[in-house]
Coordinates of C-alpha atoms in Angstrom, one line a residue:
M319 CA 23.7 -7.2 103.2
S320 CA 22.0 -4.0 101.5
L321 CA 22.2 -0.9 104.0
S322 CA 19.0 0.6 103.0
P323 CA 16.8 -2.0 101.7
F324 CA 13.7 -1.1 99.5
R325 CA 10.1 -1.6 100.2
R326 CA 7.9 -3.3 97.6
E327 CA 4.7 -2.0 97.1
E328 CA 1.9 -1.5 94.7
G329 CA 2.1 2.1 93.0
P330 CA 0.3 3.9 90.5
H331 CA 2.6 2.4 87.8
G332 CA 2.7 -1.5 89.0
P333 CA 4.4 -2.5 91.0
S334 CA 7.6 -0.7 92.8
F335 CA 10.2 -0.3 95.3
S336 CA 9.4 2.7 97.6
G337 CA 13.2 3.3 98.5
P338 CA 15.4 3.3 101.7
A339 CA 13.6 4.5 105.2
G340 CA 15.5 6.9 107.4
S341 CA 15.7 10.4 109.1
P342 CA 15.2 13.2 107.1
L343 CA 17.9 14.5 104.8
R344 CA 19.6 17.8 104.5
V345 CA 20.8 17.4 100.5
V346 CA 22.0 20.4 98.3
V347 CA 20.6 19.2 94.7
T348 CA 22.3 20.9 91.8
G349 CA 20.2 21.0 88.9
G350 CA 17.2 20.8 91.0
A351 CA 15.1 22.1 88.9
G352 CA 15.7 19.8 86.2
F353 CA 14.0 16.4 84.9
I354 CA 15.4 13.8 87.5
G355 CA 16.2 16.6 90.0
S356 CA 13.1 18.1 90.7
H357 CA 11.5 14.6 91.1
L358 CA 14.3 14.1 93.7
C359 CA 13.4 17.5 95.7
Q360 CA 9.9 16.3 95.7
R361 CA 11.1 12.6 97.3
L362 CA 13.0 14.2 99.6
L363 CA 11.0 16.6 100.8
D364 CA 8.0 13.9 101.0
G365 CA 10.6 12.5 103.5
G366 CA 10.5 15.4 105.9
G367 CA 14.1 16.3 104.6
T368 CA 15.4 19.9 103.8
V369 CA 16.8 21.1 100.3
W370 CA 18.3 23.5 98.7
A371 CA 18.0 23.0 94.7
V372 CA 20.4 25.0 92.8
D373 CA 19.9 25.7 89.0
N374 CA 20.7 28.6 86.6
F375 CA 17.5 27.9 84.7
D376 CA 19.9 27.5 81.5
P377 CA 17.9 27.8 78.2
F378 CA 19.1 24.6 76.8
Y379 CA 15.6 24.0 76.9
D380 CA 12.5 26.3 77.8
P381 CA 13.1 27.4 80.9
A382 CA 9.3 27.9 81.6
I383 CA 9.1 23.7 82.0
K384 CA 11.9 24.1 84.7
R385 CA 9.7 26.7 86.4
A386 CA 6.4 25.1 86.6
A387 CA 8.1 22.2 88.5
V388 CA 9.8 24.7 90.4
R389 CA 6.6 26.2 92.0
E390 CA 5.2 22.7 92.7
L391 CA 8.0 22.6 95.0
E392 CA 8.0 25.7 96.6
A393 CA 4.6 25.0 98.9
S394 CA 7.1 23.0 101.0
P395 CA 8.7 25.7 103.4
R396 CA 11.6 23.0 104.0
F397 CA 12.5 23.7 100.0
R398 CA 15.0 26.7 99.4
L399 CA 16.0 27.8 95.6
V400 CA 19.0 29.2 94.6
E401 CA 19.5 30.6 91.1
A402 CA 23.2 30.1 90.5
D403 CA 25.7 28.7 88.1
V404 CA 27.1 26.0 89.5
C405 CA 30.7 26.8 87.3
D406 CA 31.0 29.7 90.0
E407 CA 31.7 28.1 93.2
A408 CA 32.4 31.1 94.8
A409 CA 29.2 32.8 93.8
T410 CA 27.2 29.5 94.4
A411 CA 28.5 28.9 97.9
H412 CA 27.1 33.2 98.4
A413 CA 24.2 32.4 97.2
L414 CA 23.4 29.1 99.3
E415 CA 24.5 31.0 102.6
A416 CA 22.4 33.5 102.0
A417 CA 19.7 31.0 101.7
G418 CA 20.4 30.2 105.1
L419 CA 22.8 27.1 104.2
G420 CA 26.0 27.5 106.4
P421 CA 29.1 24.8 106.9
G422 CA 28.4 21.6 108.1
G423 CA 24.6 22.8 107.2
A424 CA 23.9 19.9 104.7
D425 CA 24.3 16.2 104.9
V426 CA 24.6 15.1 101.1
L427 CA 25.1 17.2 97.8
I428 CA 24.1 15.5 95.1
H429 CA 25.4 16.7 91.6
L430 CA 22.9 16.5 88.7
A431 CA 23.3 19.8 87.1
A432 CA 25.0 19.4 83.8
R433 CA 24.4 19.8 80.2
A434 CA 23.4 17.1 78.6
G435 CA 22.8 15.1 75.1
V436 CA 25.1 13.1 73.0
R437 CA 23.9 15.0 69.6
P438 CA 24.4 18.7 70.8
S439 CA 27.8 17.5 72.7
I440 CA 29.2 17.1 69.1
E441 CA 28.3 20.6 68.0
D442 CA 29.6 22.5 71.5
P443 CA 32.3 20.1 72.8
A444 CA 33.8 23.5 74.8
G445 CA 30.8 24.1 76.2
Y446 CA 29.9 21.1 77.6
A447 CA 33.3 20.8 79.2
R448 CA 33.0 24.2 80.8
F449 CA 29.0 22.9 82.4
N450 CA 29.8 19.4 83.1
V451 CA 33.8 19.3 84.0
Q452 CA 34.5 22.6 85.4
G453 CA 30.7 22.4 86.9
T454 CA 31.6 19.2 88.5
A455 CA 35.0 20.3 89.9
A456 CA 33.4 23.6 91.2
T457 CA 30.7 21.6 93.2
L458 CA 33.4 19.1 94.6
E459 CA 35.5 22.3 96.1
L460 CA 32.0 23.5 97.1
S461 CA 31.2 20.6 99.3
R462 CA 34.4 21.0 101.0
R463 CA 33.9 24.8 101.7
L464 CA 30.8 23.7 103.2
A465 CA 31.9 20.8 105.1
I466 CA 29.4 18.5 103.4
P467 CA 30.4 14.7 104.3
A468 CA 29.1 13.2 101.3
Y469 CA 28.6 13.9 97.4
V470 CA 26.9 11.7 94.8
F471 CA 27.6 12.5 91.5
G472 CA 24.8 11.9 88.4
S473 CA 26.9 10.5 85.5
S474 CA 26.0 7.9 82.3
S475 CA 25.7 4.9 80.6
S476 CA 27.4 6.4 77.9
V477 CA 31.2 6.4 79.5
Y478 CA 30.9 2.8 78.7
G479 CA 31.2 3.7 74.9
N480 CA 30.1 0.5 72.8
E481 CA 31.5 -1.8 75.2
A482 CA 31.2 -5.3 73.6
R483 CA 30.6 -7.2 76.8
V484 CA 26.6 -7.2 78.3
P485 CA 25.5 -6.2 80.5
F486 CA 27.3 -3.4 81.7
R487 CA 29.6 -3.7 84.9
E488 CA 31.1 -1.0 86.6
D489 CA 34.6 -2.6 86.6
A490 CA 34.7 -2.2 83.0
P491 CA 37.0 -0.1 81.7
A492 CA 35.0 3.0 80.2
A493 CA 38.1 4.4 78.5
S494 CA 36.5 4.6 75.3
P495 CA 33.8 7.4 75.3
I496 CA 32.3 8.1 71.4
S497 CA 31.0 11.3 72.5
P498 CA 32.1 14.3 73.7
Y499 CA 29.3 14.4 76.5
A500 CA 30.4 10.8 77.5
A501 CA 33.8 11.8 77.8
T502 CA 32.8 15.0 80.2
K503 CA 31.3 12.5 82.4
R504 CA 34.0 10.2 82.6
A505 CA 36.2 13.2 83.2
G506 CA 33.5 14.1 86.0
E507 CA 33.7 10.7 87.9
L508 CA 37.6 10.7 87.4
L509 CA 37.6 14.5 89.2
C510 CA 35.2 13.1 92.2
H511 CA 38.4 10.0 92.7
A512 CA 40.6 12.4 93.0
H513 CA 38.4 14.4 95.2
H514 CA 37.9 11.1 97.1
H515 CA 41.5 10.6 97.6
L516 CA 42.6 14.2 98.7
Y517 CA 40.1 14.7 101.3
G518 CA 38.4 11.4 102.4
T519 CA 34.7 12.8 101.0
S520 CA 32.2 9.8 100.9
V521 CA 31.4 9.7 97.1
V522 CA 29.2 7.7 95.0
C523 CA 29.0 8.0 91.2
L524 CA 26.0 7.0 89.9
R525 CA 26.1 5.8 86.0
F526 CA 22.3 7.0 85.0
F527 CA 20.6 4.7 81.8
T528 CA 18.2 6.7 79.5
V529 CA 16.1 7.7 82.5
Y530 CA 12.1 8.6 81.1
G531 CA 9.3 9.6 83.0
P532 CA 6.7 12.8 83.7
R533 CA 8.3 16.2 83.0
Q534 CA 10.8 14.4 80.8
R535 CA 13.3 17.1 79.0
P536 CA 11.3 17.7 75.6
D537 CA 14.9 17.3 73.4
L538 CA 14.3 13.4 74.4
A539 CA 13.0 10.9 72.7
I540 CA 9.9 9.0 73.9
H541 CA 8.8 13.1 74.9
K542 CA 9.8 14.3 71.1
F543 CA 8.2 11.1 69.5
A544 CA 5.2 11.8 71.5
R545 CA 4.8 15.3 70.7
L546 CA 5.3 14.7 66.6
M547 CA 2.8 11.7 67.1
A548 CA 0.5 14.4 68.6
A549 CA 0.4 16.8 65.7
G550 CA 0.9 14.2 63.2
E551 CA 3.9 14.7 62.0
A552 CA 6.8 11.9 61.1
I553 CA 9.0 10.8 63.6
P554 CA 12.7 10.3 62.9
L555 CA 14.2 7.1 63.5
F556 CA 18.2 7.2 62.9
G557 CA 19.1 3.5 62.0
D558 CA 17.3 0.8 61.0
G559 CA 15.4 0.8 64.4
S560 CA 17.8 -1.7 66.4
T561 CA 19.5 0.1 68.7
A562 CA 18.7 -0.8 71.8
R563 CA 18.4 1.6 75.3
D564 CA 18.0 -0.1 79.1
Y565 CA 15.3 2.7 79.7
T566 CA 14.9 3.1 83.4
F567 CA 11.5 5.0 85.0
V568 CA 12.1 8.1 86.9
D569 CA 10.5 7.0 90.0
D570 CA 13.1 4.3 89.9
I571 CA 16.5 6.0 89.7
V572 CA 15.3 8.9 92.3
H573 CA 14.7 6.0 94.6
G574 CA 18.2 4.8 94.0
V575 CA 19.7 8.4 94.1
E576 CA 18.3 8.8 97.4
A577 CA 19.6 5.1 98.5
A578 CA 22.8 6.2 97.3
A579 CA 23.0 9.6 99.3
R580 CA 21.9 7.3 102.7
F581 CA 24.9 4.8 101.9
A582 CA 27.5 7.7 101.1
L583 CA 26.3 9.8 104.5
A584 CA 26.4 6.2 106.4
R585 CA 29.3 5.3 105.0
P586 CA 32.4 7.7 105.9
G587 CA 35.0 7.9 103.3
A588 CA 33.3 5.4 101.1
W589 CA 34.3 5.7 97.4
E590 CA 31.5 3.4 94.7
I591 CA 30.7 3.7 91.0
L592 CA 27.4 2.2 90.4
N593 CA 24.9 1.7 87.5
L594 CA 21.4 2.4 88.0
G595 CA 19.3 1.0 85.4
G596 CA 16.0 -0.7 84.5
S597 CA 18.4 -3.7 83.6
Q598 CA 16.1 -4.5 80.6
T599 CA 17.0 -3.4 76.9
V600 CA 14.3 -2.2 74.3
T601 CA 14.8 -1.4 70.8
L602 CA 13.8 1.6 69.6
A603 CA 11.9 0.0 67.0
R604 CA 9.9 -1.4 70.1
L605 CA 9.8 1.8 72.0
V606 CA 8.0 3.6 68.8
E607 CA 5.6 0.5 69.0
L608 CA 4.6 0.8 72.9
L609 CA 4.7 4.4 72.1
A610 CA 2.5 4.5 69.6
G611 CA 0.2 2.1 70.8
E612 CA -0.3 3.7 74.2
M613 CA -1.8 6.8 72.1
G614 CA -3.5 5.1 70.1
I615 CA -1.8 6.5 67.0
D616 CA -0.1 5.0 63.4
P617 CA 2.8 6.8 63.7
A618 CA 4.8 7.9 59.9
V619 CA 8.3 7.1 60.1
R620 CA 11.0 9.6 58.5
R621 CA 14.4 6.9 58.0
L622 CA 17.4 8.6 58.7
P623 CA 21.2 7.5 58.8
A624 CA 22.6 6.4 62.2
Q625 CA 23.5 9.6 64.1
P626 CA 27.7 9.7 64.9
G627 CA 28.1 9.2 69.1
D628 CA 25.2 7.1 69.5
V629 CA 26.3 3.5 71.1
E630 CA 24.7 0.5 70.0
R631 CA 23.1 -0.6 73.0
T632 CA 23.3 -0.2 76.8
W633 CA 22.5 -2.7 79.6
A634 CA 23.0 -2.2 83.1
D635 CA 24.3 -4.5 85.5
I636 CA 22.4 -3.8 88.9
G637 CA 23.9 -6.4 91.2
R638 CA 26.3 -4.2 92.6
A639 CA 23.7 -1.6 92.9
G640 CA 21.6 -4.0 94.5
E641 CA 23.9 -5.5 97.1
L642 CA 24.8 -1.9 98.1
L643 CA 21.8 0.1 98.1
G644 CA 18.9 -2.4 97.9
Y645 CA 18.6 -1.0 94.8
A646 CA 15.7 -2.7 92.7
P647 CA 13.7 -1.2 89.9
G648 CA 10.0 -2.2 90.0
T649 CA 8.5 -0.4 86.7
S650 CA 7.9 -2.3 83.5
I651 CA 8.5 -0.5 80.4
E652 CA 4.8 -0.7 79.4
A653 CA 3.8 0.6 82.7
G654 CA 6.3 3.3 82.8
I655 CA 5.1 4.3 79.1
A656 CA 1.6 4.3 79.7
A657 CA 2.5 6.9 83.4
F658 CA 3.9 9.2 80.6
V659 CA 1.4 9.2 77.9
R660 CA -0.8 10.1 81.0
W661 CA 1.5 13.2 82.2
F662 CA 2.2 14.3 78.3
R663 CA -2.2 14.1 77.6
D664 CA -2.8 16.2 81.0
S665 CA 0.0 18.4 80.9
S666 CA -1.1 19.3 77.0
A667 CA -4.3 19.7 78.1
R668 CA -3.7 22.1 80.8
S669 CA -1.2 23.9 78.6
P670 CA 0.6 23.7 75.6
R671 CA 3.8 24.8 76.6
S672 CA 4.1 22.7 79.2
A673 CA 4.7 19.7 76.4
P674 CA 6.5 21.6 73.8

């Protein structure tokens, strides 16, 4: 039986699931100014929650994009922006305390702060280890220091590597990551398990599958392709276009994250690893076709060799998340791409810097 059932409704992008109902949550969201984090903060605030968003505005991509997202959130009196580097646990704790959060003052810590991206991780494996492994260890200790009873970790489908069996199930070994980024995310999951074992904290690790949508990071494929198409430039296509991804619209992801937070809080001592995906695969060639069609552009394509570290395909088995969380993504790739293009055009018209 689902603990936090989703409600099916008609949303702006077609049928969707509104997510779990319940009392307002008091949440620390690391990476709260980022793509997924800012959407999650908005959802929690819309539900009456109180949010402490921790972010260091790392220049991995233009911090002005994240600043713009935060300005929308700061309209709520229940939102607190905490500028801190989560790798420094003591400094982050001090900053949170200065923002009014004392021991026992939050229900859940949702750790989304990370250095993302497979290809950049190959160039800077040590930096990824610091941000993603040390950062996870520090936030786990932060949750213990502040007596936060539940912890949700944003992991990645990349931990599966080139797993032969599809769709990917959580009981797969996930023992052969093929990029430093994937290895750091698997290491984060193992740190979460050790913390849960030692201290009994309720922990849910969520393996995200290729999240996209409005405010997507500019370095990710859909945003990058849209920008190049709009500028009349050729898009780089790595490989023959047959690699496939389980693209997941950001609204569906944040619904799942909120459900996981409520599940962790309601089940003291819980330990789970769960997939959050769209449970549909789309090839790279089909993605380009959909995006170009929505933008009304005949794109130029620059063919390049397949990249080291890129997996051949991802595909989420979401049965376990459906059973425990009531998770049921409702946004098709067609509706999601249409929503992204509307945002891209609107943000480009308002400010060229918002769609770099």
